[in-house]
Tab-separated table of C-alpha atoms in Angstrom:
chain	number	residue	atom	x	y	z
A	307	MET	CA	-11.044	-12.024	-1.564
A	308	TYR	CA	-12.247	-11.522	-5.123
A	309	TRP	CA	-11.286	-13.660	-8.088
A	310	LEU	CA	-12.124	-13.059	-11.714
A	311	SER	CA	-10.553	-14.866	-14.675
A	312	PHE	CA	-11.052	-14.715	-18.413
A	313	LYS	CA	-10.014	-16.678	-21.453
A	314	LYS	CA	-6.309	-17.147	-21.994
A	315	LYS	CA	-4.808	-14.207	-23.844
A	316	GLN	CA	-2.368	-14.379	-26.722
A	317	GLU	CA	-0.141	-11.635	-25.301
A	318	LYS	CA	2.697	-12.470	-22.943
A	319	PRO	CA	1.480	-12.251	-19.339
A	320	VAL	CA	2.930	-9.364	-17.346
A	321	THR	CA	1.823	-9.432	-13.712
A	322	GLY	CA	1.558	-6.196	-11.778
A	323	LEU	CA	1.688	-6.181	-7.989
A	324	ILE	CA	-0.475	-3.484	-6.346
A	325	LEU	CA	0.433	-2.541	-2.759
A	326	PRO	CA	-1.862	0.205	-1.421
A	327	GLY	CA	-1.166	2.136	1.762
A	328	GLY	CA	-2.379	1.260	5.228
A	329	GLY	CA	0.215	2.220	7.822
A	330	ALA	CA	0.999	-0.657	10.165
A	331	ARG	CA	-1.629	-2.763	8.402
A	332	ASN	CA	0.845	-3.192	5.549
A	333	ALA	CA	2.478	-5.953	7.575
A	334	TYR	CA	-0.345	-8.083	6.148
A	335	GLN	CA	1.179	-7.632	2.675
A	336	ALA	CA	4.500	-9.026	3.907
A	337	GLY	CA	2.717	-12.172	5.090
A	338	VAL	CA	0.963	-12.686	1.763
A	339	LEU	CA	4.219	-12.195	-0.154
A	340	LYS	CA	6.055	-14.603	2.156
A	341	ALA	CA	3.467	-17.295	1.414
A	342	ILE	CA	3.778	-16.678	-2.339
A	343	GLY	CA	7.558	-16.989	-2.089
A	344	ASP	CA	7.179	-20.291	-0.244
A	345	MET	CA	4.719	-21.773	-2.740
A	346	LEU	CA	6.855	-21.018	-5.816
A	347	PRO	CA	9.993	-22.941	-6.903
A	348	GLU	CA	13.211	-22.063	-5.070
A	349	ASP	CA	14.917	-20.795	-8.231
A	350	VAL	CA	11.910	-18.724	-9.324
A	351	GLU	CA	12.458	-15.492	-11.219
A	352	ASN	CA	10.658	-12.361	-10.089
A	353	PRO	CA	6.930	-13.125	-10.610
A	354	PHE	CA	6.031	-9.405	-10.529
A	355	PRO	CA	7.692	-7.507	-13.412
A	356	VAL	CA	5.660	-4.435	-12.436
A	357	ILE	CA	5.484	-3.352	-8.784
A	358	CYS	CA	3.400	-0.358	-7.688
A	359	GLY	CA	3.122	1.018	-4.174
A	360	THR	CA	1.477	3.916	-2.398
A	361	SER	CA	2.103	5.349	1.076
A	362	SER	CA	3.523	2.629	3.336
A	363	GLY	CA	2.805	0.177	0.515
A	364	ALA	CA	5.457	2.083	-1.434
A	365	LEU	CA	8.042	1.025	1.138
A	366	ASN	CA	7.185	-2.626	0.531
A	367	ALA	CA	7.162	-2.081	-3.227
A	368	VAL	CA	10.581	-0.438	-3.499
A	369	LEU	CA	12.225	-2.930	-1.156
A	370	LEU	CA	10.900	-5.780	-3.322
A	371	ALA	CA	11.993	-4.003	-6.510
A	372	SER	CA	15.505	-3.551	-5.135
A	373	SER	CA	15.609	-7.336	-4.549
A	374	ALA	CA	14.017	-8.371	-7.854
A	375	THR	CA	17.121	-10.339	-8.890
A	376	ARG	CA	16.890	-12.345	-5.637
A	377	VAL	CA	13.177	-12.728	-4.998
A	378	ARG	CA	13.236	-15.055	-2.001
A	379	GLU	CA	15.912	-13.018	-0.274
A	380	GLY	CA	13.879	-9.856	-0.791
A	381	VAL	CA	10.676	-11.370	0.568
A	382	ASP	CA	12.494	-12.792	3.593
A	383	ARG	CA	14.107	-9.410	4.259
A	384	LEU	CA	10.741	-7.644	4.024
A	385	TYR	CA	9.226	-10.184	6.395
A	386	GLY	CA	12.100	-9.705	8.838
A	387	ILE	CA	11.722	-5.920	8.868
A	388	TRP	CA	8.051	-6.098	9.783
A	389	ALA	CA	8.684	-8.849	12.349
A	390	ASN	CA	11.070	-6.547	14.225
A	391	PHE	CA	9.111	-3.314	13.975
A	392	HIS	CA	8.351	-1.016	16.868
A	393	VAL	CA	6.874	2.449	16.949
A	394	GLY	CA	10.245	4.056	17.659
A	395	LYS	CA	11.522	2.908	14.262
A	396	VAL	CA	8.823	4.978	12.555
A	397	PHE	CA	8.598	8.164	14.631
A	398	LYS	CA	10.085	9.565	17.809
A	399	THR	CA	8.158	8.577	20.919
A	400	ASP	CA	10.170	10.069	23.783
A	401	SER	CA	8.341	12.318	26.231
A	402	TRP	CA	10.355	15.444	25.399
A	403	THR	CA	9.497	15.206	21.692
A	404	ALA	CA	5.810	14.670	22.530
A	405	ILE	CA	5.729	17.646	24.930
A	406	LYS	CA	7.559	19.897	22.478
A	407	SER	CA	5.187	18.977	19.658
A	408	GLY	CA	2.136	19.543	21.839
A	409	VAL	CA	3.345	22.952	23.004
A	410	ARG	CA	4.202	24.121	19.484
A	411	TRP	CA	0.823	23.074	18.107
A	412	GLY	CA	-0.962	24.644	21.075
A	413	LEU	CA	0.804	27.969	20.555
A	414	THR	CA	0.035	27.847	16.836
A	415	PHE	CA	-3.691	27.500	17.540
A	416	LEU	CA	-3.676	30.175	20.260
A	417	THR	CA	-1.833	32.750	18.134
A	418	GLY	CA	-3.671	31.958	14.917
A	419	GLY	CA	-0.436	30.860	13.265
A	420	LEU	CA	1.190	34.286	13.654
A	421	GLY	CA	4.299	33.018	15.411
A	422	LYS	CA	7.556	32.062	13.775
A	423	GLY	CA	8.541	28.487	13.062
A	424	GLN	CA	5.110	26.945	12.721
A	425	PRO	CA	5.152	23.140	13.272
A	426	ARG	CA	5.278	21.049	10.106
A	427	SER	CA	3.851	17.862	11.571
A	428	VAL	CA	2.568	16.272	14.758
A	429	LEU	CA	5.132	13.453	14.642
A	430	ASP	CA	8.831	13.332	13.773
A	431	ASN	CA	9.360	10.413	11.364
A	432	SER	CA	13.127	10.796	10.995
A	433	PRO	CA	13.649	7.294	12.512
A	434	MET	CA	11.825	5.797	9.519
A	435	ARG	CA	14.154	7.613	7.125
A	436	GLU	CA	17.166	6.203	8.975
A	437	MET	CA	15.712	2.682	8.929
A	438	LEU	CA	14.983	2.774	5.185
A	439	GLU	CA	18.488	4.061	4.449
A	440	ARG	CA	19.857	0.937	6.105
A	441	HIS	CA	17.607	-1.565	4.354
A	442	ILE	CA	17.073	-0.373	0.768
A	443	ARG	CA	19.797	-0.314	-1.907
A	444	PHE	CA	18.312	1.932	-4.582
A	445	ALA	CA	21.086	1.208	-7.099
A	446	ARG	CA	19.881	-2.389	-7.296
A	447	ILE	CA	16.598	-1.260	-8.864
A	448	GLN	CA	18.323	-0.250	-12.094
A	449	GLN	CA	20.419	-3.415	-11.971
A	450	ALA	CA	17.214	-5.469	-11.835
A	451	ILE	CA	15.804	-3.503	-14.791
A	452	ASP	CA	18.995	-3.946	-16.817
A	453	THR	CA	19.031	-7.727	-16.241
A	454	GLY	CA	15.349	-8.110	-17.164
A	455	SER	CA	14.245	-9.113	-13.658
A	456	LEU	CA	12.074	-6.010	-13.365
A	457	ARG	CA	10.083	-4.005	-15.882
A	458	ALA	CA	9.130	-1.091	-13.654
A	459	VAL	CA	8.507	0.076	-10.103
A	460	SER	CA	6.360	3.061	-9.193
A	461	VAL	CA	5.589	5.193	-6.156
A	462	THR	CA	2.567	7.516	-6.066
A	463	THR	CA	2.581	10.882	-4.289
A	464	SER	CA	0.257	13.898	-3.982
A	465	GLY	CA	1.424	17.395	-4.952
A	466	TYR	CA	0.266	20.015	-2.451
A	467	THR	CA	0.599	22.937	-4.863
A	468	SER	CA	-0.609	21.352	-8.108
A	469	GLY	CA	-3.303	19.230	-6.451
A	470	THR	CA	-2.213	16.364	-8.694
A	471	SER	CA	-1.563	12.675	-8.114
A	472	ILE	CA	1.919	12.050	-9.485
A	473	THR	CA	3.281	8.549	-9.989
A	474	PHE	CA	7.061	8.477	-10.157
A	475	TYR	CA	8.343	5.397	-11.942
A	476	GLN	CA	11.655	3.815	-12.851
A	477	GLY	CA	11.607	1.237	-15.599
A	478	VAL	CA	12.605	0.044	-19.053
A	479	GLU	CA	13.224	2.602	-21.781
A	480	ASP	CA	10.053	2.002	-23.825
A	481	LEU	CA	7.749	3.213	-21.031
A	482	ALA	CA	6.220	6.593	-21.789
A	483	PRO	CA	5.001	9.183	-19.249
A	484	TRP	CA	1.232	9.651	-19.078
A	485	ARG	CA	-1.201	12.442	-18.338
A	486	ARG	CA	-4.804	12.062	-17.231
A	487	THR	CA	-7.157	14.314	-15.272
A	488	ARG	CA	-5.165	15.304	-12.170
A	489	ARG	CA	-2.964	12.227	-12.679
A	490	LEU	CA	0.564	12.172	-14.069
A	491	GLY	CA	3.215	9.530	-14.598
A	492	LYS	CA	6.814	10.797	-14.484
A	493	ARG	CA	10.017	8.877	-15.117
A	494	THR	CA	12.634	9.278	-12.381
A	495	GLU	CA	15.431	7.535	-10.553
A	496	MET	CA	13.890	6.293	-7.333
A	497	THR	CA	15.254	7.814	-4.133
A	498	LEU	CA	14.512	7.757	-0.438
A	499	ASN	CA	12.729	11.113	-0.728
A	500	HIS	CA	10.144	9.564	-3.059
A	501	LEU	CA	9.301	6.995	-0.376
A	502	MET	CA	9.162	9.564	2.393
A	503	ALA	CA	6.880	11.760	0.272
A	504	SER	CA	4.518	8.921	-0.632
A	505	SER	CA	4.132	7.929	3.027
A	506	ALA	CA	3.872	11.473	4.455
A	507	ILE	CA	0.424	11.180	6.037
A	508	PRO	CA	-1.005	14.721	6.151
A	509	VAL	CA	-0.529	16.563	9.458
A	510	LEU	CA	1.025	13.500	11.123
A	511	PHE	CA	4.235	13.473	9.027
A	512	PRO	CA	6.034	16.359	7.281
A	513	ALA	CA	5.684	16.937	3.535
A	514	VAL	CA	8.751	16.301	1.366
A	515	LYS	CA	10.079	18.570	-1.369
A	516	LEU	CA	10.793	16.927	-4.716
A	517	ARG	CA	12.084	19.266	-7.393
A	518	ASN	CA	9.754	22.298	-7.329
A	519	GLU	CA	6.880	21.113	-5.141
A	520	TYR	CA	6.076	19.684	-1.722
A	521	TYR	CA	4.455	16.253	-1.724
A	522	GLY	CA	2.410	14.262	0.749
A	523	ASP	CA	0.811	10.852	1.076
A	524	GLY	CA	0.022	9.349	-2.331
A	525	SER	CA	-3.353	8.023	-1.206
A	526	MET	CA	-4.838	11.529	-0.955
A	527	ARG	CA	-5.279	12.171	-4.686
A	528	GLN	CA	-5.032	8.646	-6.049
A	529	SER	CA	-8.441	8.205	-7.662
A	530	ALA	CA	-7.295	5.250	-9.812
A	531	PRO	CA	-4.837	3.086	-7.822
A	532	LEU	CA	-4.750	0.340	-10.483
A	533	SER	CA	-3.892	2.714	-13.314
A	534	PRO	CA	-0.080	2.993	-12.830
A	535	ALA	CA	0.434	-0.759	-13.237
A	536	LEU	CA	-1.539	-0.769	-16.488
A	537	HIS	CA	0.400	2.225	-17.837
A	538	LEU	CA	3.607	0.367	-17.013
A	539	GLY	CA	2.595	-2.643	-19.093
A	540	ALA	CA	0.862	-5.034	-16.696
A	541	ASN	CA	-1.992	-7.070	-18.162
A	542	ARG	CA	-2.913	-8.988	-15.006
A	543	LEU	CA	-2.927	-7.787	-11.405
A	544	LEU	CA	-2.389	-9.132	-7.916
A	545	ILE	CA	-3.832	-6.629	-5.442
A	546	ILE	CA	-3.072	-7.031	-1.736
A	547	GLY	CA	-5.540	-4.978	0.267
A	548	VAL	CA	-5.431	-4.378	4.005
A	549	ARG	CA	-9.127	-4.078	4.895
A	550	ASN	CA	-11.656	-6.837	5.450
A	551	PRO	CA	-14.211	-6.447	2.640
A	552	VAL	CA	-17.237	-7.091	4.897
A	553	PRO	CA	-18.921	-3.689	5.488
A	554	ASP	CA	-19.882	-2.458	8.957
A	555	MET	CA	-23.531	-2.683	9.953
A	556	ALA	CA	-25.514	0.480	10.552
A	557	PRO	CA	-26.769	0.912	14.161
A	558	ASP	CA	-30.312	-0.085	15.016
A	559	GLU	CA	-33.052	2.506	15.001
A	560	GLY	CA	-33.249	4.289	18.330
A	561	ALA	CA	-29.828	3.045	19.508
A	562	ASP	CA	-27.933	5.305	21.905
A	563	ILE	CA	-24.945	6.377	19.787
A	564	PRO	CA	-22.195	8.506	21.425
A	565	TYR	CA	-20.915	11.550	19.588
A	566	PRO	CA	-17.826	10.532	17.534
A	567	SER	CA	-14.524	11.383	19.188
A	568	PHE	CA	-11.584	12.893	17.323
A	569	GLY	CA	-9.964	9.438	17.338
A	570	HIS	CA	-13.090	7.897	15.822
A	571	ILE	CA	-13.254	10.548	13.109
A	572	SER	CA	-9.512	10.213	12.411
A	573	GLY	CA	-9.881	6.471	11.896
A	574	TYR	CA	-12.769	7.135	9.508
A	575	ILE	CA	-10.571	9.589	7.592
A	576	PHE	CA	-7.759	7.028	7.376
A	577	ASP	CA	-10.165	4.394	6.055
A	578	THR	CA	-11.323	6.838	3.400
A	579	LEU	CA	-7.779	7.909	2.578
A	580	PHE	CA	-6.281	4.451	2.185
A	581	MET	CA	-9.125	2.157	1.160
A	582	ASP	CA	-12.081	3.717	-0.621
A	583	SER	CA	-10.346	4.663	-3.888
A	584	LEU	CA	-8.968	1.142	-4.252
A	585	ASP	CA	-12.357	-0.477	-3.713
A	586	ALA	CA	-13.970	1.915	-6.198
A	587	ASP	CA	-11.276	1.261	-8.816
A	588	ILE	CA	-11.654	-2.509	-8.476
A	589	GLU	CA	-15.416	-2.168	-8.910
A	590	ARG	CA	-14.831	0.010	-11.990
A	591	MET	CA	-12.456	-2.558	-13.473
A	592	ARG	CA	-14.984	-5.311	-12.857
A	593	ARG	CA	-17.627	-3.370	-14.779
A	594	ILE	CA	-15.240	-2.658	-17.660
A	595	ASN	CA	-14.261	-6.320	-17.815
A	596	HIS	CA	-17.900	-7.345	-17.987
A	597	THR	CA	-18.679	-4.796	-20.701
A	598	ILE	CA	-15.720	-5.861	-22.830
A	599	SER	CA	-16.600	-9.544	-22.425
A	600	GLU	CA	-19.921	-8.796	-24.153
A	601	THR	CA	-18.220	-7.330	-27.259
A	602	ARG	CA	-17.315	-9.371	-30.318
A	603	ASP	CA	-13.577	-8.528	-30.367
A	604	LYS	CA	-13.154	-8.503	-26.575
A	605	GLN	CA	-11.649	-5.037	-26.907
A	606	VAL	CA	-12.958	-1.475	-26.918
A	607	GLU	CA	-11.221	1.493	-28.548
A	608	TYR	CA	-11.147	4.572	-26.314
A	609	LYS	CA	-9.475	7.814	-27.432
A	610	ASP	CA	-5.785	7.004	-27.981
A	611	SER	CA	-5.814	3.564	-26.371
A	612	SER	CA	-7.652	0.262	-26.236
A	613	LEU	CA	-9.577	-1.041	-23.238
A	614	ARG	CA	-9.000	-4.753	-22.662
A	615	GLN	CA	-9.936	-7.347	-20.105
A	616	ILE	CA	-7.637	-7.559	-17.103
A	617	ASP	CA	-7.306	-10.744	-15.078
A	618	TYR	CA	-6.940	-9.927	-11.416
A	619	LEU	CA	-6.940	-11.336	-7.927
A	620	VAL	CA	-7.567	-9.396	-4.731
A	621	ILE	CA	-6.336	-10.777	-1.438
A	622	SER	CA	-7.499	-8.976	1.683
A	623	PRO	CA	-7.763	-9.853	5.399
A	624	SER	CA	-10.249	-12.597	6.187
A	625	ARG	CA	-10.601	-11.130	9.691
A	626	ASP	CA	-11.313	-7.605	10.865
A	627	VAL	CA	-7.944	-5.997	11.583
A	628	ARG	CA	-9.588	-3.675	14.111
A	629	SER	CA	-10.396	-6.610	16.400
A	630	ILE	CA	-6.739	-7.682	16.321
A	631	VAL	CA	-5.258	-4.335	17.325
A	632	GLU	CA	-7.356	-4.173	20.499
A	633	ARG	CA	-5.090	-6.749	22.169
A	634	TYR	CA	-1.951	-4.681	21.635
A	635	VAL	CA	-2.997	-1.198	22.730
A	636	ASN	CA	-0.904	-1.363	25.913
A	637	ASN	CA	2.248	-1.902	23.820
A	638	PHE	CA	2.282	1.770	22.837
A	639	PRO	CA	4.846	3.985	24.637
A	640	LEU	CA	3.367	5.980	27.534
A	641	SER	CA	3.796	9.344	25.783
A	642	LEU	CA	1.840	8.107	22.787
A	643	LYS	CA	-0.875	6.485	24.900
A	644	ILE	CA	-1.478	9.808	26.667
A	645	LEU	CA	-1.864	11.555	23.318
A	646	LEU	CA	-4.134	8.849	21.902
A	647	LYS	CA	-6.273	8.731	25.040
A	648	GLY	CA	-6.739	12.470	24.822
A	649	ILE	CA	-8.274	12.224	21.356
A	650	GLY	CA	-10.407	9.174	22.188
A	651	ALA	CA	-8.380	6.701	20.131
A	652	LEU	CA	-8.114	4.111	22.919
A	653	THR	CA	-11.849	3.449	22.908
A	654	ARG	CA	-13.562	0.809	20.810
A	655	GLU	CA	-14.531	3.458	18.265
A	656	GLY	CA	-10.886	4.513	17.991
A	657	ARG	CA	-9.623	1.083	16.950
A	658	PRO	CA	-9.461	1.926	13.229
A	659	LEU	CA	-6.942	4.693	13.930
A	660	MET	CA	-4.958	2.419	16.247
A	661	SER	CA	-4.770	-0.286	13.582
A	662	TYR	CA	-2.897	2.111	11.281
A	663	LEU	CA	-0.439	3.386	13.919
A	664	MET	CA	0.404	0.145	15.773
A	665	PHE	CA	3.922	-0.368	14.415
A	666	ASP	CA	4.652	-3.024	17.002
A	667	ALA	CA	6.216	-6.437	16.403
A	668	PRO	CA	3.533	-8.670	18.046
A	669	TYR	CA	0.714	-6.913	16.165
A	670	CYS	CA	2.657	-6.952	12.891
A	671	LYS	CA	3.488	-10.644	13.322
A	672	GLU	CA	-0.179	-11.527	13.798
A	673	LEU	CA	-1.081	-9.574	10.673
A	674	MET	CA	1.678	-11.340	8.734
A	675	GLU	CA	0.459	-14.716	9.906
A	676	LEU	CA	-3.063	-13.783	8.815
A	677	GLY	CA	-1.715	-12.728	5.411
A	678	TYR	CA	0.267	-15.937	5.115
A	679	GLN	CA	-2.768	-18.118	5.852
A	680	ASP	CA	-5.058	-16.094	3.584
A	681	ALA	CA	-2.572	-16.531	0.726
A	682	LEU	CA	-2.351	-20.282	1.313
A	683	ALA	CA	-6.150	-20.450	1.211
A	684	SER	CA	-5.959	-18.813	-2.234
A	685	ARG	CA	-3.033	-20.921	-3.423
A	686	ALA	CA	-4.690	-22.247	-6.582
A	687	GLN	CA	-5.886	-18.813	-7.668
A	688	ILE	CA	-2.465	-17.251	-7.033
A	689	LEU	CA	-0.594	-19.945	-8.954
A	690	HIS	CA	-3.060	-19.664	-11.836
A	691	LEU	CA	-2.649	-15.895	-12.010
A	692	LEU	CA	1.158	-16.194	-11.973
A	693	GLY	CA	1.150	-18.884	-14.674
A	694	TYR	CA	2.118	-21.872	-12.521
A	695	ASP	CA	-0.804	-24.144	-13.344
A	696	GLU	CA	1.564	-27.124	-13.431
A	697	LEU	CA	2.096	-26.777	-9.665
A	698	ILE	CA	-1.664	-27.004	-9.138
A	699	GLU	CA	-1.821	-30.140	-11.287
A	700	GLU	CA	1.100	-31.714	-9.438
A	701	GLU	CA	-0.646	-31.133	-6.131
A	702	GLN	CA	-3.910	-32.616	-7.425
A	703	THR	CA	-2.201	-35.763	-8.733
A	704	ALA	CA	0.044	-36.255	-5.703
């Protein structure tokens, strides 16, 4: 957890909620949000006028945005979804589907892709589409915007043809689209296809066509994960990460290190895909904050905008998620365990990959409990960021 605060600003506080991707690890975010809902007053208005999500974090973001007029109900519903997850709600796990996928991919490799009907993905995630259709009422997003409960919600995707990170947003009228190097912000009416595109992990899940281009997981090209919230008017950020910030230790000199399996390498790729850009962007924001704090006006003019200090709080797992997933490996369906064993994902080195794919209720519940406790441990910082200092004072005087 990182905490950095500056002098009170004159402008009205607008808190942005940042929910990065992380597959099944995003259950942790539900636990943190549940704790925040419990620590705020029962009649609280939406504390996050700006909500930004990427990949599976986009699913959490849009569900919260669609419940912005009833915050506690939305948080409880999000918590309930993750508490009842299983792999079959995300992708098909029956043996026939697994065999068919394996055969099609095998033939594609053997024929050099010359056959007809090349496979679009390893896994069929149509169950996730069906689940989201049942739980998210997209019309309520605009209702929340019209009533002032929500300023904006965004979902970030990656365009396969343009090679651009595109953030689709729905929000109040005064928000303008933006263009940066390989980064665009486009106004839209949020739909299920935007969520499916943002969470379409390359190779594993099929790309989704939006307008004139196919899109995949938003984490692939998202070099500045904090940027959308700032473009949408946030001036303070709550960032809920899904990786323990303590780095791994390098092996000792002369240690006997096995050659990395495909599962090990895949987990490394997932870590890079979901986590590294966020950590780099937070570090960049910390440096900018420090630089601006040394200036006389506490502001720096840059091209057509002004750089200003941003208050922020990062909450991330206090324990290594990889050590948690090890206890739940046997919960995977047999067809999936055979596939994962074949690529070396069931070994200790394969735990990072497993931690992203373990959409299983017991694992998700433990992550949510960890998120809940981590949020309670940061209660004072959270309340301060959200502007509820009086609750801290009441607790101190009680």
